[in-house]
Short mmCIF file of C-alpha atoms in Angstrom, two decimals:
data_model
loop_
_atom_site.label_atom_id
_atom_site.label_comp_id
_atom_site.label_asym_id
_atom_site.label_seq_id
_atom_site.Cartn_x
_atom_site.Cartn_y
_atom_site.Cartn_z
CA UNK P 1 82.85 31.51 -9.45
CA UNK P 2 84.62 32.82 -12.61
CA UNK P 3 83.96 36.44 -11.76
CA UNK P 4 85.39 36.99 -8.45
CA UNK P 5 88.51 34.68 -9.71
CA UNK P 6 89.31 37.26 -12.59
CA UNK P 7 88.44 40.26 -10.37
CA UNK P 8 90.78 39.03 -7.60
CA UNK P 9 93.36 38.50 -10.68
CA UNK P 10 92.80 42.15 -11.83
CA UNK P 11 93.90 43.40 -8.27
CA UNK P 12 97.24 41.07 -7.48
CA UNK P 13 98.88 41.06 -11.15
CA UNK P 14 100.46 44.10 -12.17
CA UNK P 15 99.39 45.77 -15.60
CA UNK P 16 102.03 44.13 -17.50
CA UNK P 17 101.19 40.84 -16.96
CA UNK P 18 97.83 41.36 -19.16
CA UNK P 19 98.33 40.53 -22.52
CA UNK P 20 96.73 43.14 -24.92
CA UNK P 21 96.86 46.13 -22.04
CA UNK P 22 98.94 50.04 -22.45
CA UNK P 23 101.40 50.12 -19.16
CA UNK P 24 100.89 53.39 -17.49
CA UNK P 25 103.25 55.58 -15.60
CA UNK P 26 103.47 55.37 -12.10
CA UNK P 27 101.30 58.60 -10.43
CA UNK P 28 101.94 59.51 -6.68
CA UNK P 29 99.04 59.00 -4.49
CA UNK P 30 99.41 61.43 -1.95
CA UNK P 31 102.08 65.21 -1.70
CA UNK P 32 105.17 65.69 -0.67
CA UNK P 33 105.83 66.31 2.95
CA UNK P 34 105.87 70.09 4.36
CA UNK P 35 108.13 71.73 5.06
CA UNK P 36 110.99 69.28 3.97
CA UNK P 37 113.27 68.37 6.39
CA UNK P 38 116.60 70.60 7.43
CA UNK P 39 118.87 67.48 5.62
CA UNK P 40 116.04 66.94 2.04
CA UNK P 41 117.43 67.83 -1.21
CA UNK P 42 115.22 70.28 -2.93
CA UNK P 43 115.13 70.55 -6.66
CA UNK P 44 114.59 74.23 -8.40
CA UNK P 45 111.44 72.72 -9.23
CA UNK P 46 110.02 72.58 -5.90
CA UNK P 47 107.18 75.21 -4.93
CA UNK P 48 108.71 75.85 -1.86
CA UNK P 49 112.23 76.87 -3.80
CA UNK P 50 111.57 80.71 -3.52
CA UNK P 51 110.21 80.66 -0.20
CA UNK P 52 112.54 82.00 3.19
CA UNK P 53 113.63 79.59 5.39
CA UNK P 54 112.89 80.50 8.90
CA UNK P 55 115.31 79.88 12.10
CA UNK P 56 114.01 80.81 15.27
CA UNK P 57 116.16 82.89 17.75
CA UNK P 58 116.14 82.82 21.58
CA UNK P 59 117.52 86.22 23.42
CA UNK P 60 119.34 84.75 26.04
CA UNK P 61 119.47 88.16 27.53
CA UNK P 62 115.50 88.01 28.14
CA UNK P 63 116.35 84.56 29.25
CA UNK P 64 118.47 86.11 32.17
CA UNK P 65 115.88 88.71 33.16
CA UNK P 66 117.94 91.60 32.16
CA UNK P 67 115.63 93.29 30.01
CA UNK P 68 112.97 93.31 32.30
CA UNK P 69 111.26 96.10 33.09
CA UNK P 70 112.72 97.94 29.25
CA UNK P 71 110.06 100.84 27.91
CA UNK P 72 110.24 102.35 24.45
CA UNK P 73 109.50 106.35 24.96
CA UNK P 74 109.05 108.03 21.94
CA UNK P 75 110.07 111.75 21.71
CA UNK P 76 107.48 114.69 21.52
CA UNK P 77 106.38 115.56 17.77
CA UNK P 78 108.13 118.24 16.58
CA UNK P 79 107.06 120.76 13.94
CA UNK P 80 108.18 118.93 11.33
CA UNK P 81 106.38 115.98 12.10
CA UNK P 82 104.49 114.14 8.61
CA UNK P 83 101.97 111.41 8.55
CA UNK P 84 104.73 108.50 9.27
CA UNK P 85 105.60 107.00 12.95
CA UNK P 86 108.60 108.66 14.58
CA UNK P 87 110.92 105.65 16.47
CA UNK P 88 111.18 106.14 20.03
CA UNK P 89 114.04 105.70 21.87
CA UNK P 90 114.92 103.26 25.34
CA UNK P 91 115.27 105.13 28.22
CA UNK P 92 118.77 104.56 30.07
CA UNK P 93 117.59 103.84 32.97
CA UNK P 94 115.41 101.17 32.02
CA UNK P 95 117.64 99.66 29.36
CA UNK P 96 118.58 95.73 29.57
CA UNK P 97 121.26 95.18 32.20
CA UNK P 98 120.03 98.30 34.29
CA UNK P 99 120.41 96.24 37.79
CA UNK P 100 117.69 96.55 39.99
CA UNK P 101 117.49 99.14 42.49
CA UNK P 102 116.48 97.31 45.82
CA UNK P 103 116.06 99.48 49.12
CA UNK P 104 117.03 97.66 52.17
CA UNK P 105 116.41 98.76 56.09
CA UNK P 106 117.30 96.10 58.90
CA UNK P 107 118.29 96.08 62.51
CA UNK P 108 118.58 93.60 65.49
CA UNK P 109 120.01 94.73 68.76
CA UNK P 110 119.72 93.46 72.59
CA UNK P 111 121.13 94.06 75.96
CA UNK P 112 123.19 91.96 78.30
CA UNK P 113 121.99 94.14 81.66
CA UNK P 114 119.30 93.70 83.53
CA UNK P 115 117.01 96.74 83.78
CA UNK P 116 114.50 98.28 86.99
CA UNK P 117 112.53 101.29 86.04
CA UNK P 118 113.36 104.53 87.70
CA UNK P 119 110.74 106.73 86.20
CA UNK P 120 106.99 106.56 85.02
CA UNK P 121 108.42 106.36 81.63
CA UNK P 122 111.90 105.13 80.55
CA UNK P 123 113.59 104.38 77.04
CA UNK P 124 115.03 100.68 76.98
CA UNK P 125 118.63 101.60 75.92
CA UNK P 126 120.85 98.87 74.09
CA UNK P 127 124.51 97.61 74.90
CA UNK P 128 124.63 95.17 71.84
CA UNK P 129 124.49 95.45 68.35
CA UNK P 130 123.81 92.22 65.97
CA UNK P 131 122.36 94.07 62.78
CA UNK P 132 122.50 97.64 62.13
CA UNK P 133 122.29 98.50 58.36
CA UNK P 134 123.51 102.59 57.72
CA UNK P 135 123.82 102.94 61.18
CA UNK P 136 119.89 103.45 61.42
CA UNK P 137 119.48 102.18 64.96
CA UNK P 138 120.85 104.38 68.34
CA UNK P 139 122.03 101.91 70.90
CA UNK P 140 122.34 104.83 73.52
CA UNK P 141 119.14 106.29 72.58
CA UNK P 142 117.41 102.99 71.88
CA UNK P 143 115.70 104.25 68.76
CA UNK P 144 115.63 102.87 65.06
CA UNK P 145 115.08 106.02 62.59
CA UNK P 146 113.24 105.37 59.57
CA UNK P 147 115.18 106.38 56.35
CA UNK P 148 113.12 104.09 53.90
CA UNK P 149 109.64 104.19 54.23
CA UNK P 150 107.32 101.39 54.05
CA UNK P 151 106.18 98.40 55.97
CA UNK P 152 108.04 96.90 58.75
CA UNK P 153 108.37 93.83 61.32
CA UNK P 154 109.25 94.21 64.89
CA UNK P 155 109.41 91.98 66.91
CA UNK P 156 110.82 92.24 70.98
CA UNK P 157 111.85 89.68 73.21
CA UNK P 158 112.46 89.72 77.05
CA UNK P 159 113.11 88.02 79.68
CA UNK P 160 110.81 88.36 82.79
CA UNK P 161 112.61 89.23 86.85
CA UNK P 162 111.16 86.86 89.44
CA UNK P 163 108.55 88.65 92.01
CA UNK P 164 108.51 91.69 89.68
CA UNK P 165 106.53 93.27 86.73
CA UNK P 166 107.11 93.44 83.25
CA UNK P 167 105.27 96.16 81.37
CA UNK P 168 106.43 97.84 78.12
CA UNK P 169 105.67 99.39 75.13
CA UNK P 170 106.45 99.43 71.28
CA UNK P 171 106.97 103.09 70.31
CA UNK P 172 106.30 104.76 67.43
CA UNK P 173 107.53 108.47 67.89
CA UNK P 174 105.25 109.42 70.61
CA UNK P 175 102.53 106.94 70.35
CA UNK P 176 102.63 103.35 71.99
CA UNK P 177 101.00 100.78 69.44
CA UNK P 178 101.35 97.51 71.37
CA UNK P 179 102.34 96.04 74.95
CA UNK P 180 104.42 93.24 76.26
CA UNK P 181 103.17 92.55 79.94
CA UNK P 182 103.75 90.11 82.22
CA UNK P 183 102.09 90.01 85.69
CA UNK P 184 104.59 89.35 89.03
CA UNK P 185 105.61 85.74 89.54
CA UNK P 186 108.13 83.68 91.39
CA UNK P 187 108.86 82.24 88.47
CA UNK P 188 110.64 83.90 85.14
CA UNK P 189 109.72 83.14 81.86
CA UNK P 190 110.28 84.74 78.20
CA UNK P 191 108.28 86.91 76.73
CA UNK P 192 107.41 88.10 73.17
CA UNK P 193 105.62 90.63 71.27
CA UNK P 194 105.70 90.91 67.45
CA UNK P 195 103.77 93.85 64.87
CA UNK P 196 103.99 94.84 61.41
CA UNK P 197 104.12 98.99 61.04
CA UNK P 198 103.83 101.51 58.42
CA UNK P 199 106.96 103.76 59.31
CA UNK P 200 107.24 107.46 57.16
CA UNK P 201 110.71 108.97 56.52
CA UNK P 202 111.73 110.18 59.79
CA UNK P 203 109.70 108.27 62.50
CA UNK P 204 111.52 107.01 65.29
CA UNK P 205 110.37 103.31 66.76
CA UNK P 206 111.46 102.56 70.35
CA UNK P 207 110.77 101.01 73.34
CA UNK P 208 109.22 102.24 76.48
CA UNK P 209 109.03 100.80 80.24
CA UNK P 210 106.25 102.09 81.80
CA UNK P 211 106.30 101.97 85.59
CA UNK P 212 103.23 101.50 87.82
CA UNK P 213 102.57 100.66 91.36
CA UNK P 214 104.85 98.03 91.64
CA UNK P 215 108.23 97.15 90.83
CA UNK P 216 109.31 96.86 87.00
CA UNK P 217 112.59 95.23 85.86
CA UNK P 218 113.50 92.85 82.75
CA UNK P 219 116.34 90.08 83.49
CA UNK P 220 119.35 90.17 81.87
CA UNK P 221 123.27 88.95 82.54
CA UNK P 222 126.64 89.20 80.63
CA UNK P 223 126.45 85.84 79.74
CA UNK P 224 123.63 85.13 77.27
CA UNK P 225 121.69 87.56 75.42
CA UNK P 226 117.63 87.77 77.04
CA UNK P 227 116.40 90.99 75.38
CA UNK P 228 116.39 91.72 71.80
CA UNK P 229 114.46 94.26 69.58
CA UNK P 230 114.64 93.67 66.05
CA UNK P 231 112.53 95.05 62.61
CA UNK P 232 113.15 94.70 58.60
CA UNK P 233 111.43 96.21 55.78
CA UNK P 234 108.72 94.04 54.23
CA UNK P 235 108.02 96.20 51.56
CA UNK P 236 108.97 100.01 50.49
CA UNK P 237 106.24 102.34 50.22
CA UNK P 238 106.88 102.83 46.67
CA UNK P 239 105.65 99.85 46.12
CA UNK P 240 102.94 100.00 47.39
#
């Protein structure tokens, strides 16, 4: 009983307390913390006294996206070239805060008039104009011109004449590439047709009636709008 009594002693009093014992200096049981803190006072003592102190940095130009798309190009060796790296140099067209060259192609047109096919094969000419970027698209001649090649939507819209037939074409220069139809009824309804193209610099897309047998006419008044042809550019064919 006397021996766990004087151990439990040995652990609770400090050395002092001991008659007879040396007092020892206080020793640290673990390190210091690192890297101090921004606000620790650090002694020329420290190890970590000589060492830099490193901030980061954020480019808040990266941040905006304005040095995307940056390349380094480094100039052709020249004669005098030696052993060591030559710096390259940004080129100024792809430097940070070079804007983005986008390329854009849109139309959207329709016609207020009803139309009747007088021939085997008739453009649709177009009395209104809703989009028309650069002046691509002929109302007269009902033809959009390609100036930026790439992909495209087109879509065409149409209202159907009671007791009469509905039969056209999408153009593309000389070739038709799809068909609206809609077969005689005493009732009038809308109809749509819709395609995604690869156009070249220079193609012309239009639309055709064809005329068979019978009768063929798309409604139309002054009133409201019934027939529309419209196309965008998905995506340029330099990116492609």
């Amino acid at each position: 009983m006397a021996a766990p009594t004087l151990l439990l002693l040995a652990l609770l009093l400090p050395a002092g307390a001991w008659p007879g014992l040396p007092r020892r200096p206080c020793v640290h049981c673990c390190r210091p913390a690192w890297p101090p803190g921004p606000y620790a006072r650090v002694s020329d003592g420290d190890p970590w006294r000589s060492l830099p102190r490193v901030r980061p940095t954020i480019d808040i130009e990266i941040l905006k996206g304005e040095a995307r798309g940056c390349r380094l190009h480094a100039p052709p060796p020249g004669p005098e070239s030696t052993g060591r790296g030559r710096e390259g140099t940004l080129s100024p067209s792809l430097c940070p805060g070079t804007p983005c060259q986008r390329a854009y192609a849109a139309f959207s047109v329709g016609r207020r008039e009803g139309l009747h096919s007088s021939d085997d094969f008739q453009a649709v000419p177009f009395d209104t104009e809703l989009v028309n970027l650069d002046g691509a698209f002929d109302l007269a001649a009902g033809r959009f011109l390609c100036t930026v090649p790439g992909v495209y939507f087109l879509s065409l819209n149409v209202h159907t004449w009671n007791y009469k037939e509905t039969y056209l074409h999408i153009m593309l220069n000389r070739r038709p590439t799809a068909v609206l139809y809609a077969q005689p009824s005493e009732r009038s309804v809308m109809q749509a047709q819709s395609l995604m193209l690869l156009l070249a610099a220079g193609d012309a897309v239009w639309v055709r009636m064809f005329q068979r047998e019978q009768d063929n006419a798309i409604y139309g008044e002054r009133g409201d709008l019934y027939i529309t042809f419209s196309g965008h550019l998905v995506k340029p064919a330099a990116e492609l």
